[in-house]
CSV table of C-alpha atoms and ligand atoms in Angstrom, one decimal:
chain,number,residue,atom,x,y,z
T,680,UNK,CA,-63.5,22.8,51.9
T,681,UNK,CA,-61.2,19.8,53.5
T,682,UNK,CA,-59.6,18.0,50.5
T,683,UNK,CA,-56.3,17.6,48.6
T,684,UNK,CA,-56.0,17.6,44.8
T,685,UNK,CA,-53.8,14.6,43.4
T,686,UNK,CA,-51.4,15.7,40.6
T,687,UNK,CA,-48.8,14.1,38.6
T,688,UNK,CA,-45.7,14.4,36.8
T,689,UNK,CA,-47.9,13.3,33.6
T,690,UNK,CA,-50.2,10.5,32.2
T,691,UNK,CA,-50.2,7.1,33.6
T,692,UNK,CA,-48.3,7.7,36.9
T,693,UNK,CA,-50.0,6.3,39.7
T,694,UNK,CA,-52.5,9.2,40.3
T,695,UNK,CA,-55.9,7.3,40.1
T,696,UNK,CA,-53.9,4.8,42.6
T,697,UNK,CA,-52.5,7.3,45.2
T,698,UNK,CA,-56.1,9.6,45.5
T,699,UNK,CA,-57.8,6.0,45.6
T,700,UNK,CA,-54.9,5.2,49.0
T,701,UNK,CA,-55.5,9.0,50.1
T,702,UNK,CA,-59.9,8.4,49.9
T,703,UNK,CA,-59.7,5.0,51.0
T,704,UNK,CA,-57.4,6.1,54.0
T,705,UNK,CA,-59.7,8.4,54.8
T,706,UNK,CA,-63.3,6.4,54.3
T,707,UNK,CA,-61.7,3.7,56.9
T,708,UNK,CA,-60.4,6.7,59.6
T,709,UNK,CA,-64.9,7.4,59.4
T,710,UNK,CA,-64.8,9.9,57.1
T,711,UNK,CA,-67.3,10.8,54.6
T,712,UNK,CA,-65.2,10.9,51.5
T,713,UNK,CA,-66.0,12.7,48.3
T,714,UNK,CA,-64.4,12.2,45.4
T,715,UNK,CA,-63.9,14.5,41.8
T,716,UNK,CA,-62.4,14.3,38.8
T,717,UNK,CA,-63.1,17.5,36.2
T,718,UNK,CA,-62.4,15.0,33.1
T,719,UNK,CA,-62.0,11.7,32.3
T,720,UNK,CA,-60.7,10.1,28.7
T,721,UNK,CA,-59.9,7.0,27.5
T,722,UNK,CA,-62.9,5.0,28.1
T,723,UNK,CA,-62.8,3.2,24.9
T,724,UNK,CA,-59.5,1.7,26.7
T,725,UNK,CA,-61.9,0.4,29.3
T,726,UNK,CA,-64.5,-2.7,29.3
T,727,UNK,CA,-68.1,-1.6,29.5
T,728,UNK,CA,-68.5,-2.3,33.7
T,729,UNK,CA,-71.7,-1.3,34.3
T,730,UNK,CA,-73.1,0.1,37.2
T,731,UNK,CA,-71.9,-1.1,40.6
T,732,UNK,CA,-68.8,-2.9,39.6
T,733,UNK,CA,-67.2,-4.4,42.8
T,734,UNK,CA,-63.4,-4.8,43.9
T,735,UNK,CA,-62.6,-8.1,41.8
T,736,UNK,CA,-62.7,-5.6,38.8
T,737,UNK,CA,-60.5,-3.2,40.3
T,738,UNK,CA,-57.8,-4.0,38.1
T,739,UNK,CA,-59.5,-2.8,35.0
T,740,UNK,CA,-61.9,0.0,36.3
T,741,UNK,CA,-62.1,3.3,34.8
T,742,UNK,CA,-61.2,6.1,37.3
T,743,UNK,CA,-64.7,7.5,38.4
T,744,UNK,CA,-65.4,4.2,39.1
T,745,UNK,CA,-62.2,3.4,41.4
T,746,UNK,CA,-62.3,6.0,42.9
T,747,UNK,CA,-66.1,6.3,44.1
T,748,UNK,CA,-64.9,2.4,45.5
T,749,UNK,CA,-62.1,3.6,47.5
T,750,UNK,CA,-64.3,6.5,49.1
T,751,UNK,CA,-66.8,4.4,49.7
T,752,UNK,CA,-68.6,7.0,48.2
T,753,UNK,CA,-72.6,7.0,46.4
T,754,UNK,CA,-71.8,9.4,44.1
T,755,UNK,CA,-72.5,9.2,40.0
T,756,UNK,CA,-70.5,9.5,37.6
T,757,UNK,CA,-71.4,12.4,36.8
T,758,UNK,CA,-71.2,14.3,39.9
T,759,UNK,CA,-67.5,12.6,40.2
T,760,UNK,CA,-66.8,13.3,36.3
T,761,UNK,CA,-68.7,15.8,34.4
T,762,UNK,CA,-66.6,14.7,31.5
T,763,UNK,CA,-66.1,11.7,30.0
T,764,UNK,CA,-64.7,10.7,26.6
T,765,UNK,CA,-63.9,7.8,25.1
T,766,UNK,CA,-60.7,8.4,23.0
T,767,UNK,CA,-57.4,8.4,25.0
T,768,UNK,CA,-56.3,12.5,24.4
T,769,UNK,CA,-56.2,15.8,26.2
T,770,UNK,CA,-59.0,16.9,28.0
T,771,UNK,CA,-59.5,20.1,25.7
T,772,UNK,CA,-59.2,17.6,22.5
T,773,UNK,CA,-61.6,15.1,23.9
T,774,UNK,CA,-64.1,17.6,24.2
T,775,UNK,CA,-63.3,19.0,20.7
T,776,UNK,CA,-64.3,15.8,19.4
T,777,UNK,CA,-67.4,15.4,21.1
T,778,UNK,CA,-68.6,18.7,19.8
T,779,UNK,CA,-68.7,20.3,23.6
T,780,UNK,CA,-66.3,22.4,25.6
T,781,UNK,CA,-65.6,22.1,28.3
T,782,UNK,CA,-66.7,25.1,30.8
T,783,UNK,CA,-63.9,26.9,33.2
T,784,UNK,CA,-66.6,28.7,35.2
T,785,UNK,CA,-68.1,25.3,36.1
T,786,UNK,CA,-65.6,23.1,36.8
T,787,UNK,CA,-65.2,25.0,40.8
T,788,UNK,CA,-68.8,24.6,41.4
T,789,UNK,CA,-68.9,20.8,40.4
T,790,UNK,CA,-65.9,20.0,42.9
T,791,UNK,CA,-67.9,21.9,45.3
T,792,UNK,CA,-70.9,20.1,45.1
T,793,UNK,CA,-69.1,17.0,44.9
T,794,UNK,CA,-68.2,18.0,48.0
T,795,UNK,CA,-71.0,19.1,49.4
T,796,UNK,CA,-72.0,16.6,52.9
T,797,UNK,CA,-68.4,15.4,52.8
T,798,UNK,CA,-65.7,15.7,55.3
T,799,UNK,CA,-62.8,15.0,52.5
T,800,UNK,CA,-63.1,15.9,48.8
T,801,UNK,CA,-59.9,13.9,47.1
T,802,UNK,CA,-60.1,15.4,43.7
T,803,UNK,CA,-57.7,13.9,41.0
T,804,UNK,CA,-56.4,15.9,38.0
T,805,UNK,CA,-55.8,14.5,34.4
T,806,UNK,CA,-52.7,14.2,33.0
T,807,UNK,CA,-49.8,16.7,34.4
T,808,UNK,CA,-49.8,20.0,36.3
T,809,UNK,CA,-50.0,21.7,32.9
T,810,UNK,CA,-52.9,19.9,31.3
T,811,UNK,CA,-55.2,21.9,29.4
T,812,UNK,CA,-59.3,21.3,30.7
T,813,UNK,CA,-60.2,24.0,27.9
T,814,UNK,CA,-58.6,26.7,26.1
T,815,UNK,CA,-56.5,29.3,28.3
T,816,UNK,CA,-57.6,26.8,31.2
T,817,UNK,CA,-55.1,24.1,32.6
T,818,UNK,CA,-55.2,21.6,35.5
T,819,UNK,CA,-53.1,23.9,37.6
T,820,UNK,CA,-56.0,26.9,37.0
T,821,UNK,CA,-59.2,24.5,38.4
T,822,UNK,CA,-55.8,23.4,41.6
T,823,UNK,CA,-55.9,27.3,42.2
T,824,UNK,CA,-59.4,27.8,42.5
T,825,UNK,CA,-59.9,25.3,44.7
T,826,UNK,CA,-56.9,26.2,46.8
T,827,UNK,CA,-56.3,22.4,48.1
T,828,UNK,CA,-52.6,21.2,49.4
T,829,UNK,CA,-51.5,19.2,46.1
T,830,UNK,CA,-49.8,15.6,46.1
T,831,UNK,CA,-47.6,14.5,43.3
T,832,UNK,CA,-47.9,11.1,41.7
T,833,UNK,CA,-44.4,10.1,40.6
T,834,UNK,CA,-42.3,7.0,39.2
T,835,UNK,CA,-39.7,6.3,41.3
T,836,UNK,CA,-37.1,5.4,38.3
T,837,UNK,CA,-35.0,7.1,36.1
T,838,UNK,CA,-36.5,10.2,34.7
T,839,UNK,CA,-38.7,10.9,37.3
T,840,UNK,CA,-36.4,13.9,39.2
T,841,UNK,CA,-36.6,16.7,36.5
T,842,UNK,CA,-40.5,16.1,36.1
T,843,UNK,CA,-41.1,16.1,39.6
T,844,UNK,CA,-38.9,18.9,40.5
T,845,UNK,CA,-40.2,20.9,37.6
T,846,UNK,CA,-44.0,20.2,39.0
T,847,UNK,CA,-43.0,21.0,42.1
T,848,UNK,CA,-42.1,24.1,40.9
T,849,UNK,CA,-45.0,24.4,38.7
T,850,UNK,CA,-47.4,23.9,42.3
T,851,UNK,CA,-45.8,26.2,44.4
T,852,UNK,CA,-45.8,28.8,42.0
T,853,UNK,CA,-48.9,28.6,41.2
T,854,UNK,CA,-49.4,29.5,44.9
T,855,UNK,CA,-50.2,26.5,46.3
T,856,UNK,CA,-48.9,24.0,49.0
T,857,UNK,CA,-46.9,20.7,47.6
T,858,UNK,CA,-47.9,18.5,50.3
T,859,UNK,CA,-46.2,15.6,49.4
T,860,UNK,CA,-44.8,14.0,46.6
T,861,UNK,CA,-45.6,10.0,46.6
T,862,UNK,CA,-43.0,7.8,44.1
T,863,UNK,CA,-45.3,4.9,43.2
T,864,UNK,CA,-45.0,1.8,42.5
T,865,UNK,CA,-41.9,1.7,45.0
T,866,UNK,CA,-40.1,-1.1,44.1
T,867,UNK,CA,-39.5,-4.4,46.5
T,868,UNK,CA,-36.3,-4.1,46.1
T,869,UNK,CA,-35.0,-0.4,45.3
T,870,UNK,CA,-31.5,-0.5,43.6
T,871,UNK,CA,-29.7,2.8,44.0
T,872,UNK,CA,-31.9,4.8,41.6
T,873,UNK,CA,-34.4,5.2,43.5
T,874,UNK,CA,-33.0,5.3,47.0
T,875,UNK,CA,-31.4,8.3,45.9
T,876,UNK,CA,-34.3,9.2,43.3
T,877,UNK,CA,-36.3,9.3,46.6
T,878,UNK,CA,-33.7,11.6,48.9
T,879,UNK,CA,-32.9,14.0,46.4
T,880,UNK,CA,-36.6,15.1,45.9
T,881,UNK,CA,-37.0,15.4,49.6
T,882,UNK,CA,-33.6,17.7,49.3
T,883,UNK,CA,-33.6,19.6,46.1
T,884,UNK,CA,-37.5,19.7,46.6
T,885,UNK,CA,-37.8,20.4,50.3
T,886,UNK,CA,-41.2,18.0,50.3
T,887,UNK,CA,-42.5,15.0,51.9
T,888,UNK,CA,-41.7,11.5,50.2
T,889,UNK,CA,-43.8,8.5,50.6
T,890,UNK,CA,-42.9,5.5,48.9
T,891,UNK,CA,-46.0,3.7,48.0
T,892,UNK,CA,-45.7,-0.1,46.9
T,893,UNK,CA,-47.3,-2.1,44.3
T,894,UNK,CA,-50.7,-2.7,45.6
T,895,UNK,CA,-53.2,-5.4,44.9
T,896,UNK,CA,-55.3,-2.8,43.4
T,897,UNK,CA,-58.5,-5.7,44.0
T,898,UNK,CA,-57.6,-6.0,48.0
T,899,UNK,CA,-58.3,-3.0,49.2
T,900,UNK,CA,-57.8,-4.1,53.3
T,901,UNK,CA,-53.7,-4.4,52.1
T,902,UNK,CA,-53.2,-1.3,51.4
T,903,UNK,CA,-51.1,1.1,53.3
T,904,UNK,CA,-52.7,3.9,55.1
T,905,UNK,CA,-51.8,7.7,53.5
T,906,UNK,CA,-52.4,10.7,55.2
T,907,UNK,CA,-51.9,14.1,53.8
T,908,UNK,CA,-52.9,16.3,56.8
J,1900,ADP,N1,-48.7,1.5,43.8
J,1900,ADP,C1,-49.2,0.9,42.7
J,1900,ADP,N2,-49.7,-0.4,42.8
J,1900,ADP,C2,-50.2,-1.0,41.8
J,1900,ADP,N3,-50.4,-0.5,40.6
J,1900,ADP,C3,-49.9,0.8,40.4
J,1900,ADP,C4,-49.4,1.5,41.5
J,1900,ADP,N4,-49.0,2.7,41.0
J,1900,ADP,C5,-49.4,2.8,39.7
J,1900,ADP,N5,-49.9,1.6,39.3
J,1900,ADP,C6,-50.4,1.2,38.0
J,1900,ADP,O1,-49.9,2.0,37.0
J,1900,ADP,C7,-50.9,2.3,36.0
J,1900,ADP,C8,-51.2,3.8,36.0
J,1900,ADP,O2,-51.7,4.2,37.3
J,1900,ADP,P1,-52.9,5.3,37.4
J,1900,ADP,O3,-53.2,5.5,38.8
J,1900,ADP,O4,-54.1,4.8,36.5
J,1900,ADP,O5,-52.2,6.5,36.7
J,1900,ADP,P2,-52.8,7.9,36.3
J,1900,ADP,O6,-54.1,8.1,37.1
J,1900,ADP,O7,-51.7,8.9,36.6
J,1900,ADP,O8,-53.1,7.9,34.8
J,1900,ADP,C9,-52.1,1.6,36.4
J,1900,ADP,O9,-52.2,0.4,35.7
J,1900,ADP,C10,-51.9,1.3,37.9
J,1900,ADP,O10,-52.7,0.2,38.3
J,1901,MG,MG1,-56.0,8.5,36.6
């Protein structure tokens, strides 16, 4: 299976944004582009979009839904999502709350049948590296099975060289390749924090950096191409 598997440093980094760049990047090269997520949650943050929301709503979408845009892709939610909550919390909690769990085993054979007729599976994970998706059964477990190079979401400010460097380290032990690490949004005008933010992950972390600007999430034909392979 072709595919990377879109990390971040934690919540609310720019992942849903750089694996929609990565699937969109892909979708316009004339790839068939398969998207996957193993959980969403949050909904209730979301307005109710219905089926078949277009770009104009990008802004506000949930991430199934951005992401099946960006690939291009026909999929449902459910063959992008398997699980979806509405409260904003852990994966492992969200499921608690809906009376459910959430099953290991499964997770594998839903990103592979995701992927099944695509040439690109761009899965995104939720939260951090270290996320739970069940009991005994984090984020980094479901990026090992699948054995995909991993890209890091990451801010480009303050703060953001111990949590990447840690993830980093989190990914590679784990066995798997850090393909790049993408700071996002990169400022218009870096001040010194990040231009150095930016060289001394490269350094220290011996990865790829892209610097990925803010984006008009709702105009898709502006944004930059990424490639991870
Ligand atoms: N390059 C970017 N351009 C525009 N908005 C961005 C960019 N990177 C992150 N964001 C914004 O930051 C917020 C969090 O991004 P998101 O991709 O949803 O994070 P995550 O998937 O890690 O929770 C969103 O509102 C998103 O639109
Ligand atoms: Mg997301």
């Amino acid at each position: 299976m072709r595919g990377v598997f879109v990390t971040g440093t934690g919540t609310e980094v720019g992942k849903t944004v750089v694996a929609a760049v990565i699937a969109r990047s892909a979708a316009e090269r004339g790839e068939r582009v398969a998207v996957f997520k193993p959980a969403v949650s949050g909904l209730d943050d979301y307005p109710a979009t219905g089926a078949g929301a277009g770009w104009e709503r990008a802004g506000e979408l949930p991430d199934q839904e951005l992401l099946r845009l960006a690939a291009g892709s026909s999929q449902s939610d459910d063959e992008i999502a398997p699980h979806r909550y509405g409260p904003p919390v852990s994966p492992h909690l969200g499921a608690e709350l809906a009376g459910e769990e959430i099953d290991p085993e499964r997770l594998p054979f839903a990103a592979r049948e995701a992927a099944a007729g695509a040439e690109l599976l761009v899965c995104e994970g939720v939260g951090g590296f270290l996320v739970p998706l069940a009991p005994g059964y984090l984020v980094r477990d479901l990026a090992r099975e699948l054995a995909l190079p991993v890209v890091i979401a990451a801010a480009p400010g303050l703060g953001t060289l111990n949590h990447t460097l840690l993830t980093l380290e989190a990914v590679r032990s784990a066995g798997l390749e850090a393909a790049v690490v993408v700071l996002t949004p990169w400022p218009a005008r870096p001040g010194a924090t990040e231009l150095s933010n930016a060289e001394t992950i490269a350094g220290l972390g011996e990865v790829r950096v892209e610097r990925l600007p803010a984006l008009e999430l709702a105009r898709p034909e502006s944004w930059p191409e990424l490639r991870v392979d």
